[in-house]
Short mmCIF file of C-alpha atoms (C1' of nucleotides) in Angstrom, two decimals:
data_model
loop_
_atom_site.label_atom_id
_atom_site.label_comp_id
_atom_site.label_asym_id
_atom_site.label_seq_id
_atom_site.Cartn_x
_atom_site.Cartn_y
_atom_site.Cartn_z
CA MET T 1 -87.62 16.89 133.72
CA LYS T 2 -85.45 15.03 131.31
CA SER T 3 -82.26 16.64 132.53
CA THR T 4 -82.89 15.89 136.19
CA TYR T 5 -83.70 12.24 135.86
CA ASP T 6 -80.57 10.16 136.18
CA ILE T 7 -81.38 6.90 137.95
CA ASN T 8 -79.22 4.06 136.75
CA GLN T 9 -77.46 6.25 134.21
CA PHE T 10 -74.10 5.15 135.52
CA ASN T 11 -74.82 1.49 134.95
CA ASN T 12 -76.65 2.05 131.72
CA PRO T 13 -75.10 -0.05 128.96
CA LEU T 14 -73.16 1.39 126.07
CA PHE T 15 -75.84 1.69 123.43
CA THR T 16 -75.24 1.74 119.66
CA VAL T 17 -77.08 1.16 116.40
CA ASP T 18 -75.51 -0.76 113.51
CA SER T 19 -76.71 -1.71 110.06
CA VAL T 20 -76.00 -4.47 107.60
CA LEU T 21 -76.58 -2.85 104.22
CA PHE T 22 -76.76 -5.46 101.47
CA THR T 23 -76.67 -5.08 97.74
CA ILE T 24 -76.05 -7.25 94.71
CA LYS T 25 -73.12 -6.16 92.57
CA ASP T 26 -71.48 -8.17 89.78
CA ASP T 27 -73.69 -11.13 90.70
CA ARG T 28 -72.39 -11.15 94.26
CA LEU T 29 -74.01 -10.42 97.58
CA MET T 30 -72.11 -7.50 99.11
CA VAL T 31 -72.16 -5.74 102.47
CA LEU T 32 -71.22 -2.16 103.19
CA MET T 33 -68.34 -1.94 105.63
CA VAL T 34 -66.42 0.93 107.15
CA LYS T 35 -62.78 1.04 108.17
CA ARG T 36 -62.80 2.09 111.81
CA ALA T 37 -61.19 5.44 112.57
CA ASN T 38 -61.47 5.05 116.35
CA GLU T 39 -60.71 2.64 119.12
CA PRO T 40 -61.63 -0.05 119.81
CA PHE T 41 -60.68 -2.12 116.77
CA LEU T 42 -59.11 0.90 115.03
CA GLY T 43 -58.23 0.02 111.47
CA ARG T 44 -60.44 -3.05 111.30
CA TRP T 45 -63.62 -3.18 109.25
CA GLY T 46 -66.98 -2.78 110.91
CA LEU T 47 -70.63 -2.15 110.19
CA PRO T 48 -71.82 1.41 109.66
CA GLY T 49 -73.40 2.69 112.84
CA GLY T 50 -72.88 4.63 116.01
CA PHE T 51 -74.53 6.26 118.97
CA VAL T 52 -78.03 7.60 119.07
CA ASP T 53 -78.15 11.39 118.99
CA SER T 54 -81.39 12.02 120.80
CA ASN T 55 -81.43 15.62 119.64
CA ILE T 56 -81.63 14.49 116.03
CA ASP T 57 -83.05 10.99 116.05
CA ASP T 58 -86.72 10.35 116.76
CA ASN T 59 -85.90 6.70 117.32
CA THR T 60 -83.28 4.08 116.48
CA ASP T 61 -84.59 3.69 112.93
CA MET T 62 -83.56 7.27 112.34
CA THR T 63 -80.16 6.63 113.82
CA ALA T 64 -79.61 3.73 111.45
CA LEU T 65 -80.73 5.77 108.44
CA ARG T 66 -78.67 8.80 109.49
CA LYS T 67 -75.50 6.75 109.82
CA LEU T 68 -76.11 5.04 106.50
CA LYS T 69 -76.67 8.37 104.80
CA GLU T 70 -73.38 9.64 106.20
CA LYS T 71 -71.52 6.74 104.66
CA THR T 72 -73.38 6.23 101.39
CA ASN T 73 -75.23 9.46 100.70
CA ILE T 74 -78.48 7.52 100.27
CA THR T 75 -81.44 6.26 102.25
CA PRO T 76 -81.90 2.55 101.60
CA ALA T 77 -85.12 1.40 99.98
CA TYR T 78 -85.60 -1.26 102.64
CA LEU T 79 -84.77 -1.19 106.34
CA GLU T 80 -85.78 -3.61 109.07
CA GLN T 81 -84.71 -4.49 112.57
CA LEU T 82 -82.73 -7.69 112.75
CA GLN T 83 -81.86 -8.27 116.41
CA VAL T 84 -80.19 -6.89 119.48
CA ASN T 85 -76.77 -8.11 120.55
CA SER T 86 -75.60 -7.51 124.06
CA GLY T 87 -73.03 -8.67 126.58
CA HIS T 88 -69.90 -7.93 128.51
CA ASN T 89 -67.40 -9.33 126.05
CA ARG T 90 -68.45 -7.95 122.71
CA ASP T 91 -67.09 -4.47 123.44
CA PRO T 92 -63.95 -4.19 125.57
CA ARG T 93 -65.12 -0.90 127.05
CA ALA T 94 -68.27 -1.94 128.88
CA PHE T 95 -71.45 -3.94 128.82
CA SER T 96 -72.77 -3.01 125.42
CA VAL T 97 -76.00 -3.25 123.51
CA THR T 98 -76.37 -2.89 119.75
CA VAL T 99 -79.59 -2.68 117.85
CA ILE T 100 -78.89 -4.19 114.47
CA TYR T 101 -80.76 -3.36 111.30
CA TYR T 102 -80.48 -4.85 107.90
CA ALA T 103 -81.12 -2.87 104.77
CA LEU T 104 -81.23 -3.24 101.01
CA THR T 105 -80.31 -0.88 98.20
CA ALA T 106 -79.44 -0.87 94.52
CA HIS T 107 -75.67 -0.65 94.32
CA GLN T 108 -75.91 1.84 91.46
CA LEU T 109 -77.15 4.49 93.86
CA VAL T 110 -74.11 4.11 96.06
CA SER T 111 -71.19 2.85 94.04
CA SER T 112 -70.30 6.09 92.25
CA TYR T 113 -70.32 7.94 95.56
CA LEU T 114 -68.05 5.34 97.12
CA GLU T 115 -65.46 5.55 94.34
CA THR T 116 -63.78 8.57 95.87
CA ILE T 117 -63.78 7.10 99.37
CA GLU T 118 -61.30 4.66 100.79
CA ASP T 119 -62.70 3.78 104.17
CA VAL T 120 -66.20 2.78 103.03
CA GLN T 121 -66.52 -0.21 100.72
CA TRP T 122 -68.74 -2.95 99.40
CA ILE T 123 -67.34 -6.23 100.72
CA ASP T 124 -68.11 -9.48 98.93
CA LEU T 125 -69.51 -11.94 101.46
CA HIS T 126 -67.12 -14.56 100.17
CA GLN T 127 -64.17 -12.35 101.08
CA LEU T 128 -65.38 -11.71 104.59
CA ASN T 129 -63.49 -14.55 106.23
CA SER T 130 -60.13 -13.16 105.19
CA LEU T 131 -60.92 -9.65 106.44
CA PRO T 132 -60.09 -8.26 109.88
CA VAL T 133 -63.53 -7.45 111.27
CA ALA T 134 -64.40 -5.55 114.45
CA PHE T 135 -66.55 -6.70 117.36
CA ASP T 136 -68.95 -9.57 116.62
CA HIS T 137 -69.81 -8.05 113.27
CA LYS T 138 -68.94 -11.19 111.33
CA ASP T 139 -71.60 -13.12 113.24
CA ILE T 140 -74.06 -10.30 112.81
CA ILE T 141 -73.59 -10.31 109.06
CA ALA T 142 -74.12 -14.07 109.01
CA ALA T 143 -77.35 -13.66 110.96
CA ALA T 144 -78.55 -10.87 108.68
CA ARG T 145 -77.79 -12.94 105.64
CA LYS T 146 -79.72 -15.88 107.01
CA ARG T 147 -82.73 -13.67 107.68
CA LEU T 148 -82.58 -12.14 104.21
CA GLN T 149 -82.32 -15.63 102.75
CA GLN T 150 -85.43 -16.76 104.59
CA LYS T 151 -87.36 -13.70 103.53
CA ALA T 152 -86.41 -14.18 99.91
CA LEU T 153 -88.05 -17.61 100.00
CA TYR T 154 -91.52 -16.31 100.77
CA SER T 155 -91.58 -12.60 99.92
CA MET T 156 -90.73 -10.05 97.26
CA THR T 157 -88.25 -8.26 99.50
CA PRO T 158 -85.26 -8.83 97.16
CA VAL T 159 -86.60 -6.28 94.64
CA TYR T 160 -85.12 -3.62 96.85
CA CYS T 161 -81.66 -4.72 95.76
CA LEU T 162 -82.58 -3.54 92.27
CA ASP T 163 -82.74 -0.18 90.60
CA GLU T 164 -86.07 1.52 90.00
CA LEU T 165 -86.41 -0.16 86.62
CA PHE T 166 -85.65 -3.82 86.26
CA THR T 167 -86.46 -6.97 84.32
CA ILE T 168 -87.73 -10.33 85.47
CA GLY T 169 -84.36 -11.82 84.64
CA GLN T 170 -82.63 -9.38 86.95
CA LEU T 171 -85.04 -10.09 89.78
CA LYS T 172 -84.62 -13.81 89.25
CA SER T 173 -80.87 -13.45 89.43
CA VAL T 174 -80.96 -11.39 92.61
CA ILE T 175 -83.23 -13.90 94.32
CA GLU T 176 -81.04 -16.79 93.24
CA ILE T 177 -77.92 -15.13 94.58
CA ILE T 178 -79.58 -14.42 97.91
CA ILE T 179 -81.07 -17.85 98.45
CA GLY T 180 -78.15 -19.72 96.93
CA LYS T 181 -80.10 -21.86 94.51
CA THR T 182 -81.88 -21.52 91.20
CA ILE T 183 -85.61 -20.98 90.93
CA GLN T 184 -88.02 -21.51 88.08
CA ARG T 185 -88.55 -18.40 86.01
CA LYS T 186 -92.15 -19.48 85.64
CA SER T 187 -92.64 -19.62 89.39
CA LEU T 188 -91.30 -16.11 89.76
CA ILE T 189 -93.60 -14.81 87.04
CA ARG T 190 -96.58 -16.36 88.79
CA ARG T 191 -95.59 -14.60 91.99
CA ILE T 192 -95.06 -11.31 90.22
CA GLU T 193 -98.58 -11.51 88.84
CA ALA T 194 -100.13 -12.64 92.10
CA SER T 195 -98.32 -9.95 94.10
CA ASN T 196 -99.83 -7.09 92.16
CA MET T 197 -96.81 -5.03 93.22
CA PHE T 198 -95.43 -4.27 89.78
CA GLU T 199 -96.33 -2.53 86.57
CA THR T 200 -94.74 -2.73 83.18
CA VAL T 201 -92.91 0.24 81.76
CA ASP T 202 -93.13 1.08 78.05
CA LYS T 203 -89.53 0.10 77.53
CA LYS T 204 -87.43 -2.94 76.76
CA ILE T 205 -83.84 -3.79 77.57
CA LYS T 206 -81.44 -5.92 75.59
CA SER T 207 -80.10 -8.90 77.38
CA GLY T 208 -78.28 -11.06 74.83
CA GLY T 209 -81.44 -12.44 73.31
CA ARG T 210 -85.00 -11.27 73.01
CA LEU T 211 -85.54 -7.85 74.58
CA ALA T 212 -86.76 -7.99 78.16
CA GLN T 213 -89.83 -6.18 79.41
CA VAL T 214 -89.01 -3.51 81.97
CA TYR T 215 -90.93 -3.41 85.24
CA LYS T 216 -91.16 -1.05 88.16
CA LEU T 217 -92.80 -1.01 91.56
CA LYS T 218 -96.22 0.56 91.80
CA ASP T 219 -96.43 3.53 94.13
CA ASN T 220 -96.61 2.84 97.85
CA VAL T 221 -96.91 -0.91 97.56
CA GLU T 222 -96.72 -3.33 100.43
CA ILE T 223 -94.22 -6.12 100.06
CA ALA T 224 -96.11 -9.25 99.03
CA HIS T 225 -95.75 -12.40 101.10
CA PHE T 226 -96.59 -15.91 99.93
CA GLU T 227 -97.88 -18.95 101.74
CA ARG T 228 -95.14 -21.25 100.47
CA ASN T 229 -91.41 -21.07 100.25
CA PHE T 230 -89.48 -21.60 97.09
CA SER T 231 -88.28 -25.15 97.58
CA ASN T 232 -86.12 -27.53 95.63
CA MET N 1 -61.25 0.32 132.34
CA LYS N 2 -64.99 -0.08 132.48
CA SER N 3 -65.45 2.39 135.31
CA THR N 4 -63.41 5.13 133.67
CA TYR N 5 -65.13 5.11 130.31
CA ASP N 6 -68.03 7.52 130.26
CA ILE N 7 -68.28 9.12 126.83
CA ASN N 8 -71.87 9.81 125.94
CA GLN N 9 -73.14 8.33 129.18
CA PHE N 10 -75.13 11.44 129.86
CA ASN N 11 -77.03 11.25 126.62
CA ASN N 12 -77.34 7.50 126.68
CA PRO N 13 -80.99 6.50 126.39
CA LEU N 14 -82.98 4.98 129.19
CA PHE N 15 -82.61 1.29 128.49
CA THR N 16 -85.02 -1.44 129.59
CA VAL N 17 -86.02 -5.00 128.76
CA ASP N 18 -89.65 -6.12 128.64
CA SER N 19 -91.33 -9.41 127.88
CA VAL N 20 -94.68 -10.51 126.54
CA LEU N 21 -95.29 -13.87 128.19
CA PHE N 22 -98.15 -15.71 126.53
CA THR N 23 -100.06 -18.74 127.59
CA ILE N 24 -103.34 -20.45 126.82
CA LYS N 25 -105.74 -20.76 129.72
CA ASP N 26 -109.41 -21.72 129.57
CA ASP N 27 -109.22 -21.65 125.76
CA ARG N 28 -108.04 -18.05 125.77
CA LEU N 29 -104.77 -16.42 124.81
CA MET N 30 -103.47 -14.66 127.91
CA VAL N 31 -100.59 -12.29 128.65
CA LEU N 32 -98.79 -11.85 131.92
CA MET N 33 -99.10 -8.29 133.22
CA VAL N 34 -97.86 -6.53 136.29
CA LYS N 35 -99.46 -3.68 138.20
CA ARG N 36 -96.86 -0.95 138.30
CA ALA N 37 -95.57 -0.03 141.77
CA ASN N 38 -93.53 2.94 140.53
CA GLU N 39 -93.83 6.04 138.45
CA PRO N 40 -94.38 6.60 135.63
CA PHE N 41 -97.80 5.03 135.11
CA LEU N 42 -98.04 3.96 138.76
CA GLY N 43 -101.06 1.72 139.23
CA ARG N 44 -101.49 0.91 135.57
CA TRP N 45 -100.74 -2.50 134.10
CA GLY N 46 -97.49 -3.09 132.23
CA LEU N 47 -95.29 -5.83 130.88
CA PRO N 48 -92.85 -7.57 133.20
CA GLY N 49 -89.41 -6.11 132.73
CA GLY N 50 -86.90 -3.62 133.95
CA PHE N 51 -83.34 -2.43 133.79
CA VAL N 52 -80.35 -4.55 132.94
CA ASP N 53 -78.22 -5.36 135.94
CA SER N 54 -74.86 -5.81 134.29
CA ASN N 55 -73.46 -7.43 137.43
CA ILE N 56 -75.95 -10.27 137.13
CA ASP N 57 -77.03 -10.41 133.48
CA ASP N 58 -74.73 -11.77 130.80
CA ASN N 59 -76.96 -10.18 128.17
CA THR N 60 -80.49 -8.92 127.68
CA ASP N 61 -81.87 -12.46 127.32
CA MET N 62 -80.83 -13.04 130.91
CA THR N 63 -82.48 -9.82 131.98
CA ALA N 64 -85.75 -10.91 130.41
CA LEU N 65 -85.57 -14.33 132.05
CA ARG N 66 -84.58 -12.91 135.42
CA LYS N 67 -87.50 -10.50 135.45
CA LEU N 68 -89.92 -13.20 134.38
CA LYS N 69 -88.66 -15.50 137.10
CA GLU N 70 -89.20 -12.78 139.68
CA LYS N 71 -92.83 -12.46 138.67
CA THR N 72 -93.78 -16.04 137.86
CA ASN N 73 -91.20 -18.24 139.59
CA ILE N 74 -90.53 -20.05 136.30
CA THR N 75 -88.29 -19.84 133.26
CA PRO N 76 -90.44 -19.94 130.14
CA ALA N 77 -90.00 -22.83 127.73
CA TYR N 78 -89.70 -20.44 124.79
CA LEU N 79 -88.11 -17.01 124.58
CA GLU N 80 -87.34 -14.92 121.52
CA GLN N 81 -86.56 -11.32 120.72
CA LEU N 82 -89.47 -9.49 119.18
CA GLN N 83 -88.32 -5.95 118.48
CA VAL N 84 -86.88 -2.78 119.90
CA ASN N 85 -89.08 0.23 120.59
CA SER N 86 -87.53 3.61 121.03
CA GLY N 87 -88.38 7.29 121.02
CA HIS N 88 -88.88 10.46 122.98
CA ASN N 89 -92.53 10.12 123.70
CA ARG N 90 -92.96 6.58 124.89
CA ASP N 91 -91.48 7.30 128.32
CA PRO N 92 -92.08 10.73 129.88
CA ARG N 93 -88.70 10.68 131.60
CA ALA N 94 -86.33 10.59 128.66
CA PHE N 95 -85.49 9.13 125.29
CA SER N 96 -86.04 5.47 125.99
CA VAL N 97 -85.23 2.17 124.39
CA THR N 98 -86.87 -1.15 125.21
CA VAL N 99 -85.81 -4.53 123.97
CA ILE N 100 -88.94 -6.60 123.81
CA TYR N 101 -89.07 -10.37 124.06
CA TYR N 102 -91.97 -12.68 123.70
CA ALA N 103 -92.20 -15.94 125.55
CA LEU N 104 -94.42 -18.99 125.93
CA THR N 105 -95.21 -21.18 128.90
CA ALA N 106 -97.78 -23.67 130.12
CA HIS N 107 -100.10 -21.78 132.42
CA GLN N 108 -100.14 -24.70 134.88
CA LEU N 109 -96.56 -23.94 135.84
CA VAL N 110 -97.45 -20.39 136.80
CA SER N 111 -101.09 -20.14 137.79
CA SER N 112 -100.80 -21.71 141.27
CA TYR N 113 -97.92 -19.37 142.09
CA LEU N 114 -99.92 -16.36 140.94
CA GLU N 115 -102.94 -17.20 143.07
CA THR N 116 -101.45 -15.58 146.15
CA ILE N 117 -100.35 -12.48 144.28
CA GLU N 118 -102.46 -9.51 143.40
CA ASP N 119 -100.22 -7.39 141.23
CA VAL N 120 -99.24 -10.07 138.72
CA GLN N 121 -101.97 -11.58 136.58
CA TRP N 122 -102.86 -13.38 133.41
CA ILE N 123 -104.82 -10.95 131.26
CA ASP N 124 -107.15 -12.21 128.55
CA LEU N 125 -106.27 -10.48 125.31
CA HIS N 126 -109.92 -9.71 124.75
CA GLN N 127 -110.00 -7.73 128.00
CA LEU N 128 -106.96 -5.70 127.15
CA ASN N 129 -108.80 -2.80 125.58
CA SER N 130 -110.69 -2.03 128.77
CA LEU N 131 -107.55 -2.10 130.92
CA PRO N 132 -105.39 0.91 131.82
CA VAL N 133 -102.05 -0.03 130.29
CA ALA N 134 -98.69 1.72 130.73
CA PHE N 135 -96.38 3.08 128.03
CA ASP N 136 -96.90 1.65 124.53
CA HIS N 137 -97.38 -1.81 125.95
CA LYS N 138 -100.75 -2.32 124.28
CA ASP N 139 -99.13 -1.89 120.87
CA ILE N 140 -96.27 -4.14 121.87
CA ILE N 141 -98.63 -6.92 122.86
CA ALA N 142 -100.43 -6.55 119.55
CA ALA N 143 -97.12 -6.86 117.69
CA ALA N 144 -96.07 -9.88 119.73
CA ARG N 145 -99.38 -11.53 119.10
CA LYS N 146 -99.08 -10.97 115.39
CA ARG N 147 -95.62 -12.50 115.37
CA LEU N 148 -96.77 -15.52 117.36
CA GLN N 149 -99.69 -15.90 114.99
CA GLN N 150 -97.40 -15.94 111.97
CA LYS N 151 -95.08 -18.43 113.59
CA ALA N 152 -97.92 -20.74 114.45
CA LEU N 153 -98.78 -20.97 110.76
CA TYR N 154 -95.49 -22.51 109.73
CA SER N 155 -93.84 -23.92 112.86
CA MET N 156 -94.41 -26.08 115.91
CA THR N 157 -93.70 -23.19 118.29
CA PRO N 158 -97.17 -23.32 119.94
CA VAL N 159 -96.31 -26.58 121.77
CA TYR N 160 -94.50 -24.45 124.30
CA CYS N 161 -97.86 -23.21 125.53
CA LEU N 162 -98.59 -26.76 126.66
CA ASP N 163 -97.54 -28.82 129.62
CA GLU N 164 -94.88 -31.51 129.28
CA LEU N 165 -97.48 -34.11 128.40
CA PHE N 166 -100.21 -33.30 125.93
CA THR N 167 -102.54 -34.71 123.31
CA ILE N 168 -102.98 -33.88 119.66
CA GLY N 169 -106.35 -32.39 120.46
CA GLN N 170 -104.78 -30.02 122.96
CA LEU N 171 -102.09 -28.94 120.50
CA LYS N 172 -104.74 -28.43 117.81
CA SER N 173 -106.76 -26.28 120.17
CA VAL N 174 -103.77 -24.13 121.16
CA ILE N 175 -102.82 -23.54 117.54
CA GLU N 176 -106.39 -22.64 116.62
CA ILE N 177 -106.66 -20.14 119.44
CA ILE N 178 -103.39 -18.51 118.43
CA ILE N 179 -104.08 -18.28 114.70
CA GLY N 180 -107.77 -17.53 115.12
CA LYS N 181 -109.13 -20.17 112.80
CA THR N 182 -109.64 -23.90 112.75
CA ILE N 183 -107.21 -26.31 111.17
CA GLN N 184 -107.59 -29.85 109.98
CA ARG N 185 -106.65 -32.39 112.60
CA LYS N 186 -105.24 -34.52 109.80
CA SER N 187 -102.93 -31.72 108.69
CA LEU N 188 -101.60 -31.34 112.19
CA ILE N 189 -100.96 -35.05 112.51
CA ARG N 190 -99.02 -35.01 109.25
CA ARG N 191 -96.88 -32.20 110.59
CA ILE N 192 -96.35 -33.94 113.90
CA GLU N 193 -95.05 -36.99 112.07
CA ALA N 194 -92.91 -35.00 109.65
CA SER N 195 -91.42 -32.87 112.41
CA ASN N 196 -89.95 -35.81 114.28
CA MET N 197 -90.09 -33.64 117.41
CA PHE N 198 -92.42 -35.80 119.45
CA GLU N 199 -92.69 -39.24 121.00
CA THR N 200 -95.68 -41.06 122.36
CA VAL N 201 -95.95 -41.74 126.07
CA ASP N 202 -97.42 -45.01 127.34
CA LYS N 203 -100.49 -43.26 128.61
CA LYS N 204 -103.90 -42.13 127.44
CA ILE N 205 -106.17 -39.36 128.57
CA LYS N 206 -109.94 -39.24 128.54
CA SER N 207 -111.48 -36.52 126.49
CA GLY N 208 -115.17 -37.20 126.20
CA GLY N 209 -114.79 -39.96 123.65
CA ARG N 210 -112.05 -42.36 122.69
CA LEU N 211 -108.97 -41.97 124.91
CA ALA N 212 -106.32 -39.70 123.45
CA GLN N 213 -102.71 -40.73 122.99
CA VAL N 214 -100.33 -38.68 125.13
CA TYR N 215 -97.25 -37.13 123.53
CA LYS N 216 -94.19 -35.32 124.77
CA LEU N 217 -91.28 -33.50 123.20
CA LYS N 218 -88.15 -35.51 122.53
CA ASP N 219 -85.07 -34.28 124.38
CA ASN N 220 -83.27 -31.24 122.96
CA VAL N 221 -85.33 -30.94 119.81
CA GLU N 222 -85.21 -28.06 117.41
CA ILE N 223 -88.53 -26.45 116.59
CA ALA N 224 -89.68 -27.77 113.22
CA HIS N 225 -90.53 -25.30 110.46
CA PHE N 226 -92.60 -26.07 107.39
CA GLU N 227 -92.54 -24.76 103.85
CA ARG N 228 -96.18 -23.83 103.77
CA ASN N 229 -98.53 -21.97 106.05
CA PHE N 230 -101.75 -23.37 107.30
CA SER N 231 -104.23 -21.69 104.98
CA ASN N 232 -107.97 -21.59 104.60
"C1'" DA R 1 -127.16 -52.69 123.80
"C1'" DA R 2 -127.64 -48.20 121.71
"C1'" DA R 3 -126.36 -43.53 121.46
"C1'" DT R 4 -122.91 -40.21 121.71
"C1'" DA R 5 -118.44 -38.23 121.33
"C1'" DA R 6 -113.92 -37.54 120.32
"C1'" DA R 7 -109.67 -39.97 118.46
"C1'" DA R 8 -107.50 -41.73 114.67
"C1'" DT R 9 -107.27 -43.20 109.70
"C1'" DG R 10 -108.16 -43.34 104.56
"C1'" DT R 11 -108.65 -41.10 100.43
"C1'" DC R 12 -109.78 -37.78 97.02
"C1'" DA R 13 -109.60 -32.68 95.82
"C1'" DT R 14 -107.09 -28.38 95.62
"C1'" DA R 15 -103.56 -25.10 94.85
"C1'" DA R 16 -99.02 -23.34 94.26
"C1'" DA R 17 -94.63 -24.60 92.93
"C1'" DG R 18 -91.35 -27.56 89.92
"C1'" DA R 19 -90.08 -29.36 85.47
"C1'" DC R 20 -89.57 -28.77 80.98
"C1'" DA R 21 -90.92 -28.43 76.23
"C1'" DC R 22 -92.10 -24.95 73.06
"C1'" DT R 23 -92.57 -20.37 70.87
"C1'" DA R 24 -90.94 -15.41 70.30
"C1'" DT R 25 -87.67 -11.98 69.48
"C1'" DT R 26 -83.37 -10.01 69.31
"C1'" DA R 27 -78.05 -9.77 67.95
"C1'" DA R 28 -74.24 -11.67 65.65
"C1'" DG R 29 -72.05 -14.04 62.09
"C1'" DA R 30 -71.65 -16.63 57.78
"C1'" DT V 1 -80.56 -12.80 53.94
"C1'" DC V 2 -80.37 -17.00 56.31
"C1'" DT V 3 -78.63 -19.47 60.32
"C1'" DT V 4 -77.31 -19.83 64.98
"C1'" DA V 5 -77.18 -18.60 69.66
"C1'" DA V 6 -79.17 -16.61 73.48
"C1'" DT V 7 -82.49 -14.97 76.47
"C1'" DA V 8 -87.62 -13.70 77.04
"C1'" DG V 9 -91.86 -15.48 77.64
"C1'" DT V 10 -95.86 -19.23 77.40
"C1'" DG V 11 -98.24 -23.78 77.92
"C1'" DT V 12 -98.95 -27.70 80.36
"C1'" DC V 13 -98.13 -31.75 82.97
"C1'" DT V 14 -96.20 -33.35 87.49
"C1'" DT V 15 -95.41 -33.02 92.31
"C1'" DT V 16 -96.49 -32.29 97.04
"C1'" DA V 17 -98.39 -30.50 101.25
"C1'" DT V 18 -102.65 -29.18 102.77
"C1'" DG V 19 -107.94 -29.10 102.80
"C1'" DA V 20 -112.13 -31.64 103.00
"C1'" DC V 21 -114.60 -35.13 104.64
"C1'" DA V 22 -116.14 -39.91 105.09
"C1'" DT V 23 -115.05 -43.99 107.81
"C1'" DT V 24 -113.44 -46.64 111.58
"C1'" DT V 25 -111.99 -47.07 116.44
"C1'" DT V 26 -112.63 -46.83 121.28
"C1'" DA V 27 -114.08 -44.78 125.14
"C1'" DT V 28 -118.37 -42.95 128.24
"C1'" DT V 29 -123.24 -42.49 129.20
"C1'" DT V 30 -127.92 -43.92 129.51
#
DNA sequence: AAATAAAATGTCATAAAGACACTATTAAGA
DNA sequence: TCTTAATAGTGTCTTTATGACATTTTATTT
């Protein structure tokens, strides 16, 4: 049945899946980008992604994860649909549609793997303007960043930029980098307690002063959301 | 160039665009549904939507609006991407992908047009369970409703369910129906003032007691968002 | 004129975040 | 060992948007 059905196949748009994988590294928000090995935009930097392989992928989520695994060797701790971009002009080949995901990971899980690779890199968002970028991927990254920023104001999502074990100071720093302003440590602690997402680990980490308590996520937690944004 | 490029066309997924058009009618949240005239799911009720026509549509937003116009004769006041659904099992024909939008309109603009039509109707969300629905459209409507609900807690989006002219009481009622709980009239008034989205019209409407001041949206306003949710 | 009803306002309570002082604990250096 | 610096962590008052609810306003109905 599947092989005989072909209505509208000819006019079907060019369909791809792309991901904006964020991390925090050296106190900077970074995005994973790939130097393109094919036309169009050969040699420019683009988001990791590609075509759905319907023999392998149950759905587009799987496509996004598969492509990310190919480039980074990991499955990101957080993945969510961002938006769909479509139009005649974004891909010179045809009317194209891209499902865009954004994802979060601890850079530690990826960085060592990337060291031996040239065409896959963490790109500092501040350096993005001076980089030759393919398609409309610069706009997409901006949109993903905006969404992440919003989410960081009212949810615990940014933890997924951190390693399994982390301190409150590290979480505070990650949130501040994402939202672009400082928050009160006290406010974060209140949210950590209210969220009930975390547990302490019998371990402390030195941080230039008093040792910091180490935390980790409880098993199978839901990301906590709050009724107010961090404000200013 | 466009006509010669055909890599992966054969395995390209079946690609459609569907919309969840909400309105409030008789103090109920309603969705626009269409009785399917084609296989699969012929005769069952489904969301308005269809294939992209890349000769007409600049992008998938236009596809959504075009299909809604065909069914309702109007362009909804509010339209936003909800999500993408994809998989092997959701459409019996092939691996399929649907971009889903949700939209808001005043029912007055549509209802008279629908009166003469049998296969396009407003469906009360409470009646949805007892209706034969196509594809995964029941789940999609649930997801769209949830998103609208969330948005109503921290933004002025629900105004787009109302006619051009409306009262505070009407806006309060629409919000309450969407979020499923009552809110303080006073809180809404504070938000109306803070939002700066509205202006009074030199007109009052009877409502069983004191006449109600009529409001309308200012020209080209942005939807106001707030830092807190309505709570309880 | 009185009763009723919803609109609109006034004002105090509540709750979560902001501000910031203060204490605790570690490393480094005199 | 004592002092200093630095960050972790706590206590507590302030701020602010919303909740609660009483009061006033203005219309209709009887």
